[in-house]
Short mmCIF file of C-alpha atoms in Angstrom, two decimals:
data_model
loop_
_atom_site.label_atom_id
_atom_site.label_comp_id
_atom_site.label_asym_id
_atom_site.label_seq_id
_atom_site.Cartn_x
_atom_site.Cartn_y
_atom_site.Cartn_z
CA UNK A 1 -78.17 -46.74 -136.15
CA UNK A 2 -76.37 -49.32 -134.07
CA UNK A 3 -77.46 -49.05 -130.39
CA UNK A 4 -74.51 -47.97 -128.40
CA UNK A 5 -73.33 -49.68 -125.01
CA UNK A 6 -73.45 -47.78 -121.68
CA UNK A 7 -70.92 -45.06 -121.75
CA UNK A 8 -70.57 -44.52 -117.92
CA UNK A 9 -71.58 -41.10 -118.09
CA UNK A 10 -73.02 -39.39 -114.90
CA UNK A 11 -72.22 -40.22 -111.08
CA UNK A 12 -72.66 -43.45 -109.31
CA UNK A 13 -71.32 -45.36 -106.52
CA UNK A 14 -69.09 -48.39 -107.30
CA UNK A 15 -71.86 -50.79 -107.58
CA UNK A 16 -73.25 -48.84 -110.43
CA UNK A 17 -76.46 -47.83 -108.52
CA UNK A 18 -77.60 -44.46 -109.41
CA UNK A 19 -77.54 -41.76 -106.57
CA UNK A 20 -80.85 -40.69 -105.03
CA UNK A 21 -81.45 -38.04 -107.56
CA UNK A 22 -81.10 -40.25 -110.40
CA UNK A 23 -77.95 -38.16 -111.60
CA UNK A 24 -76.17 -41.32 -112.78
CA UNK A 25 -76.98 -43.85 -115.33
CA UNK A 26 -74.17 -46.41 -115.01
CA UNK A 27 -74.98 -50.10 -115.04
CA UNK A 28 -72.84 -52.83 -113.67
CA UNK A 29 -71.49 -55.36 -116.19
CA UNK A 30 -73.69 -58.40 -116.32
CA UNK A 31 -74.40 -61.29 -118.57
CA UNK A 32 -77.23 -59.43 -120.15
CA UNK A 33 -75.06 -56.54 -120.97
CA UNK A 34 -72.48 -58.95 -122.60
CA UNK A 35 -75.19 -60.66 -124.52
CA UNK A 36 -76.53 -57.27 -125.64
CA UNK A 37 -73.17 -56.16 -126.86
CA UNK A 38 -72.73 -59.50 -128.86
CA UNK A 39 -76.19 -59.11 -130.41
CA UNK A 40 -75.12 -55.49 -131.44
CA UNK A 41 -72.01 -56.61 -132.92
CA UNK A 42 -73.57 -59.34 -134.89
CA UNK A 43 -71.61 -62.01 -133.07
CA UNK A 44 -72.86 -65.70 -133.08
CA UNK A 45 -74.16 -66.56 -129.54
CA UNK A 46 -74.01 -70.15 -128.59
CA UNK A 47 -76.94 -71.61 -127.03
CA UNK A 48 -77.25 -74.44 -124.54
CA UNK A 49 -79.80 -77.28 -124.81
CA UNK A 50 -81.93 -75.26 -122.49
CA UNK A 51 -81.87 -72.38 -124.96
CA UNK A 52 -79.93 -70.09 -122.63
CA UNK A 53 -76.99 -68.05 -123.73
CA UNK A 54 -73.62 -69.82 -123.02
CA UNK A 55 -71.18 -66.82 -121.92
CA UNK A 56 -67.90 -68.18 -121.11
CA UNK A 57 -65.54 -65.12 -120.77
CA UNK A 58 -65.14 -62.74 -118.00
CA UNK A 59 -62.39 -60.10 -117.23
CA UNK A 60 -60.14 -60.74 -114.16
CA UNK A 61 -60.49 -57.60 -112.14
CA UNK A 62 -57.43 -58.63 -109.86
CA UNK A 63 -55.26 -57.95 -112.94
CA UNK A 64 -56.73 -54.77 -114.22
CA UNK A 65 -58.18 -56.81 -117.20
CA UNK A 66 -54.75 -57.72 -118.54
CA UNK A 67 -55.61 -61.50 -118.40
CA UNK A 68 -58.89 -63.36 -118.65
CA UNK A 69 -60.08 -66.51 -116.85
CA UNK A 70 -62.55 -68.99 -118.34
CA UNK A 71 -65.99 -69.66 -116.81
CA UNK A 72 -68.01 -72.71 -117.44
CA UNK A 73 -71.19 -71.94 -119.64
CA UNK A 74 -74.08 -71.19 -117.30
CA UNK A 75 -77.29 -73.22 -117.46
CA UNK A 76 -79.32 -70.09 -117.35
CA UNK A 77 -78.69 -66.32 -118.12
CA UNK A 78 -79.84 -64.89 -114.68
CA UNK A 79 -77.80 -61.92 -114.08
CA UNK A 80 -79.88 -60.61 -111.21
CA UNK A 81 -81.86 -58.14 -113.14
CA UNK A 82 -85.53 -58.21 -112.10
CA UNK A 83 -88.23 -57.64 -114.65
CA UNK A 84 -88.60 -53.84 -115.66
CA UNK A 85 -90.88 -52.28 -113.13
CA UNK A 86 -94.29 -51.17 -114.03
CA UNK A 87 -95.70 -47.58 -113.62
CA UNK A 88 -99.08 -45.96 -113.83
CA UNK A 89 -100.46 -45.32 -117.35
CA UNK A 90 -101.49 -41.71 -116.52
CA UNK A 91 -104.25 -39.74 -118.28
CA UNK A 92 -102.77 -38.96 -121.60
CA UNK A 93 -102.65 -42.64 -123.27
CA UNK A 94 -104.50 -43.15 -126.52
CA UNK A 95 -105.12 -46.51 -128.19
CA UNK A 96 -104.51 -47.25 -131.91
CA UNK A 97 -101.47 -45.24 -132.35
CA UNK A 98 -99.85 -45.38 -135.94
CA UNK A 99 -97.14 -47.97 -136.51
CA UNK A 100 -93.80 -46.09 -136.90
CA UNK A 101 -90.28 -45.97 -135.57
CA UNK A 102 -90.08 -41.99 -135.90
CA UNK A 103 -92.42 -39.89 -133.92
CA UNK A 104 -91.01 -36.63 -135.50
CA UNK A 105 -90.82 -34.71 -138.63
CA UNK A 106 -88.24 -32.11 -139.87
CA UNK A 107 -90.46 -29.36 -138.35
CA UNK A 108 -90.86 -30.95 -134.97
CA UNK A 109 -89.47 -28.40 -132.34
CA UNK A 110 -87.06 -29.80 -129.56
CA UNK A 111 -83.88 -31.62 -129.24
CA UNK A 112 -83.61 -34.70 -131.33
CA UNK A 113 -83.62 -37.94 -129.28
CA UNK A 114 -82.88 -41.57 -130.42
CA UNK A 115 -83.81 -44.11 -127.98
CA UNK A 116 -82.50 -47.76 -128.82
CA UNK A 117 -82.13 -51.18 -126.90
CA UNK A 118 -83.32 -54.57 -126.53
CA UNK A 119 -86.11 -56.46 -124.99
CA UNK A 120 -85.25 -59.59 -123.11
CA UNK A 121 -87.06 -62.39 -121.22
CA UNK A 122 -86.06 -63.19 -117.52
CA UNK A 123 -83.58 -65.83 -118.86
CA UNK A 124 -82.00 -63.08 -121.10
CA UNK A 125 -83.20 -64.43 -124.47
CA UNK A 126 -83.87 -61.54 -126.76
CA UNK A 127 -87.54 -61.22 -127.65
CA UNK A 128 -88.63 -60.72 -131.22
CA UNK A 129 -91.99 -59.33 -132.17
CA UNK A 130 -92.51 -57.54 -128.98
CA UNK A 131 -95.02 -54.58 -129.23
CA UNK A 132 -93.79 -51.18 -127.92
CA UNK A 133 -96.17 -48.46 -127.85
CA UNK A 134 -94.66 -44.85 -126.99
CA UNK A 135 -96.17 -41.68 -126.27
CA UNK A 136 -94.81 -38.34 -124.59
CA UNK A 137 -95.12 -34.76 -124.11
CA UNK A 138 -94.00 -32.43 -126.82
CA UNK A 139 -91.23 -29.72 -126.36
CA UNK A 140 -93.69 -27.53 -124.34
CA UNK A 141 -94.78 -30.18 -122.01
CA UNK A 142 -98.02 -30.86 -123.87
CA UNK A 143 -99.82 -34.09 -124.91
CA UNK A 144 -101.67 -34.09 -128.33
CA UNK A 145 -105.16 -35.55 -127.34
CA UNK A 146 -106.65 -34.56 -130.70
CA UNK A 147 -104.33 -36.55 -132.97
CA UNK A 148 -101.21 -38.70 -132.71
CA UNK A 149 -98.25 -36.39 -132.53
CA UNK A 150 -95.44 -37.91 -130.59
CA UNK A 151 -97.27 -41.17 -130.31
CA UNK A 152 -96.50 -44.37 -132.25
CA UNK A 153 -95.98 -48.21 -131.93
CA UNK A 154 -93.26 -50.61 -133.28
CA UNK A 155 -92.21 -54.23 -132.86
CA UNK A 156 -88.79 -55.54 -131.86
CA UNK A 157 -86.75 -57.15 -134.85
CA UNK A 158 -85.55 -60.64 -134.99
CA UNK A 159 -82.67 -59.75 -132.51
CA UNK A 160 -85.07 -58.19 -130.10
CA UNK A 161 -83.75 -54.68 -131.05
CA UNK A 162 -85.69 -51.43 -131.29
CA UNK A 163 -85.00 -47.87 -132.28
CA UNK A 164 -87.18 -44.97 -131.68
CA UNK A 165 -86.61 -41.52 -133.02
CA UNK A 166 -88.17 -38.55 -131.13
CA UNK A 167 -87.49 -35.49 -129.19
CA UNK A 168 -86.59 -34.89 -125.55
CA UNK A 169 -89.89 -34.23 -123.70
CA UNK A 170 -90.71 -31.13 -122.22
CA UNK A 171 -91.50 -30.40 -118.50
CA UNK A 172 -94.99 -29.90 -117.10
CA UNK A 173 -96.02 -29.08 -113.48
CA UNK A 174 -95.62 -32.02 -111.05
CA UNK A 175 -93.48 -34.20 -113.23
CA UNK A 176 -89.71 -34.82 -114.19
CA UNK A 177 -89.01 -35.48 -117.94
CA UNK A 178 -90.23 -39.08 -119.09
CA UNK A 179 -91.36 -41.15 -121.89
CA UNK A 180 -94.35 -43.57 -121.53
CA UNK A 181 -94.28 -47.00 -123.00
CA UNK A 182 -96.36 -50.17 -123.13
CA UNK A 183 -94.44 -53.44 -123.91
CA UNK A 184 -96.25 -56.71 -124.89
CA UNK A 185 -94.50 -60.12 -125.97
CA UNK A 186 -96.78 -61.89 -128.19
CA UNK A 187 -99.73 -63.34 -126.49
CA UNK A 188 -98.67 -62.16 -122.96
CA UNK A 189 -99.60 -59.48 -120.54
CA UNK A 190 -98.80 -55.75 -121.17
CA UNK A 191 -96.21 -54.10 -119.05
CA UNK A 192 -97.02 -50.24 -118.83
CA UNK A 193 -94.06 -48.12 -117.71
CA UNK A 194 -92.13 -44.93 -118.13
CA UNK A 195 -88.54 -44.17 -119.01
CA UNK A 196 -86.42 -41.40 -117.24
CA UNK A 197 -83.45 -38.95 -117.91
CA UNK A 198 -80.48 -38.92 -115.70
CA UNK A 199 -79.37 -35.66 -114.17
CA UNK A 200 -82.77 -34.08 -114.01
CA UNK A 201 -83.34 -31.86 -110.90
CA UNK A 202 -87.00 -32.96 -110.74
CA UNK A 203 -86.03 -36.64 -110.41
CA UNK A 204 -85.68 -35.92 -106.57
CA UNK A 205 -89.00 -34.65 -106.31
CA UNK A 206 -91.16 -36.58 -108.72
CA UNK A 207 -93.20 -39.05 -106.73
CA UNK A 208 -93.31 -41.58 -109.51
CA UNK A 209 -89.55 -41.35 -110.52
CA UNK A 210 -87.88 -44.78 -110.15
CA UNK A 211 -84.05 -45.05 -110.80
CA UNK A 212 -84.53 -48.60 -112.07
CA UNK A 213 -86.22 -46.86 -115.15
CA UNK A 214 -83.34 -44.49 -115.94
CA UNK A 215 -82.00 -44.62 -119.54
CA UNK A 216 -78.43 -44.17 -120.38
CA UNK A 217 -78.24 -40.84 -122.19
CA UNK A 218 -75.31 -38.96 -124.09
CA UNK A 219 -74.89 -36.11 -126.27
CA UNK A 220 -74.76 -36.83 -129.97
CA UNK A 221 -74.19 -33.87 -132.31
CA UNK A 222 -76.84 -31.40 -131.84
CA UNK A 223 -79.27 -34.06 -130.23
CA UNK A 224 -79.17 -36.89 -127.65
CA UNK A 225 -78.86 -40.55 -127.76
CA UNK A 226 -80.19 -42.88 -125.14
CA UNK A 227 -80.43 -46.70 -124.41
CA UNK A 228 -82.54 -48.80 -122.41
CA UNK A 229 -83.26 -52.66 -122.17
CA UNK A 230 -86.34 -53.89 -121.19
CA UNK A 231 -86.60 -57.15 -119.25
CA UNK A 232 -90.42 -58.72 -119.50
CA UNK A 233 -91.56 -61.16 -116.86
CA UNK A 234 -91.56 -64.00 -119.44
CA UNK A 235 -89.29 -66.97 -120.28
CA UNK A 236 -88.05 -66.03 -123.73
CA UNK A 237 -87.58 -69.10 -126.29
CA UNK A 238 -85.10 -68.64 -129.18
CA UNK A 239 -87.37 -68.81 -132.41
CA UNK A 240 -86.34 -69.66 -135.90
CA UNK A 241 -87.77 -68.09 -137.83
CA UNK A 242 -88.51 -65.27 -135.22
CA UNK A 243 -91.94 -64.40 -134.14
CA UNK A 244 -93.50 -62.09 -136.66
CA UNK A 245 -95.31 -59.06 -135.44
CA UNK A 246 -99.16 -59.26 -135.81
CA UNK A 247 -99.87 -59.13 -139.59
CA UNK A 248 -101.13 -61.19 -142.52
CA UNK A 249 -102.02 -60.46 -145.92
CA UNK A 250 -103.00 -56.96 -145.14
CA UNK A 251 -100.24 -54.30 -145.88
CA UNK A 252 -100.07 -50.54 -146.28
CA UNK A 253 -99.88 -48.92 -149.81
CA UNK A 254 -102.36 -51.31 -151.40
CA UNK A 255 -105.56 -50.54 -153.21
CA UNK A 256 -108.36 -52.59 -151.74
CA UNK A 257 -111.75 -52.91 -153.53
CA UNK A 258 -114.99 -53.34 -151.93
CA UNK A 259 -115.45 -57.24 -150.84
CA UNK A 260 -111.70 -57.82 -150.85
CA UNK A 261 -110.58 -59.97 -147.92
CA UNK A 262 -107.47 -59.94 -145.97
CA UNK A 263 -105.99 -61.45 -142.86
CA UNK A 264 -104.52 -59.52 -139.88
CA UNK A 265 -103.52 -60.64 -136.40
CA UNK A 266 -104.82 -63.96 -137.05
CA UNK A 267 -108.36 -62.71 -137.99
CA UNK A 268 -110.07 -62.35 -141.43
CA UNK A 269 -111.50 -59.13 -142.54
CA UNK A 270 -113.67 -57.95 -145.51
CA UNK A 271 -113.28 -54.52 -147.25
CA UNK A 272 -116.51 -52.22 -146.80
CA UNK A 273 -115.13 -49.14 -148.66
CA UNK A 274 -112.56 -48.89 -151.63
CA UNK A 275 -109.32 -47.36 -150.45
CA UNK A 276 -105.55 -47.17 -150.46
CA UNK A 277 -104.28 -48.53 -147.21
CA UNK A 278 -101.85 -46.66 -145.02
CA UNK A 279 -99.97 -47.42 -141.74
CA UNK A 280 -102.37 -46.86 -138.83
CA UNK A 281 -105.30 -48.19 -140.82
CA UNK A 282 -105.00 -51.74 -139.85
CA UNK A 283 -108.36 -53.71 -139.92
CA UNK A 284 -108.95 -53.60 -136.21
CA UNK A 285 -108.40 -49.91 -136.17
CA UNK A 286 -110.82 -48.85 -138.85
CA UNK A 287 -114.32 -50.46 -138.63
CA UNK A 288 -115.45 -48.12 -141.21
CA UNK A 289 -113.19 -49.85 -143.69
CA UNK A 290 -112.92 -53.37 -142.62
CA UNK A 291 -115.45 -55.88 -140.93
CA UNK A 292 -114.39 -59.11 -139.26
CA UNK A 293 -115.71 -62.25 -140.87
#
């Protein structure tokens, strides 16, 4: 699925700021939004010597967009976006979630939801290999603390993009609808935050709700599609080739014998029990199967 641009649904003032209840999810046009659209379209993005994006076209609002004026390439891509604000982790986080982009199966009850977007650094450079760990309540507002239902992690691709397939989370006492996420660029601190839905009545009464964390959401067939772009408090650098997610010679779907050695996340491991690997059984997660050497 190609992430869609903000569609302007909801209500907002002329500046694009959501109202106090979080009913609107409009975003003002910014350099980052233009860059995001260019990345989604597969367009070539010229880079300056500093590594920042050179964006040179802008609509002339004084003539209803019928003509354009040229702007000199900017030395940086600072569009005024602050880093994505952090929020509390809450009591329901569990480490070692499985690596997957879909948190649901065909039998998962609830309204289908696809969340897509990009992760940028402060200078608007898309960040590849960023860890995104999601967890949320089910359709009835409950968290799975025994297993990993509606929990999973993934990494942004070479263009800084991610796609998550899940359901609209249910409500539970004291909170509005939200999705938890931890985001971490390779070797950098973890951002813990939450994503919110526009137009929710409880947005106005939830003490944790922050309109800066509203997703853009629209109906899509029998489900919903949402977008959100994270901005991490790092200076991104273009990478060629892109930074890979933590990995190595270990891979899922392989048969490992006792004594086999693999690498993962920059460390070496020796197999303790013969097994066929699956996603979620990465060596650091299963000390019964792998010992670090």
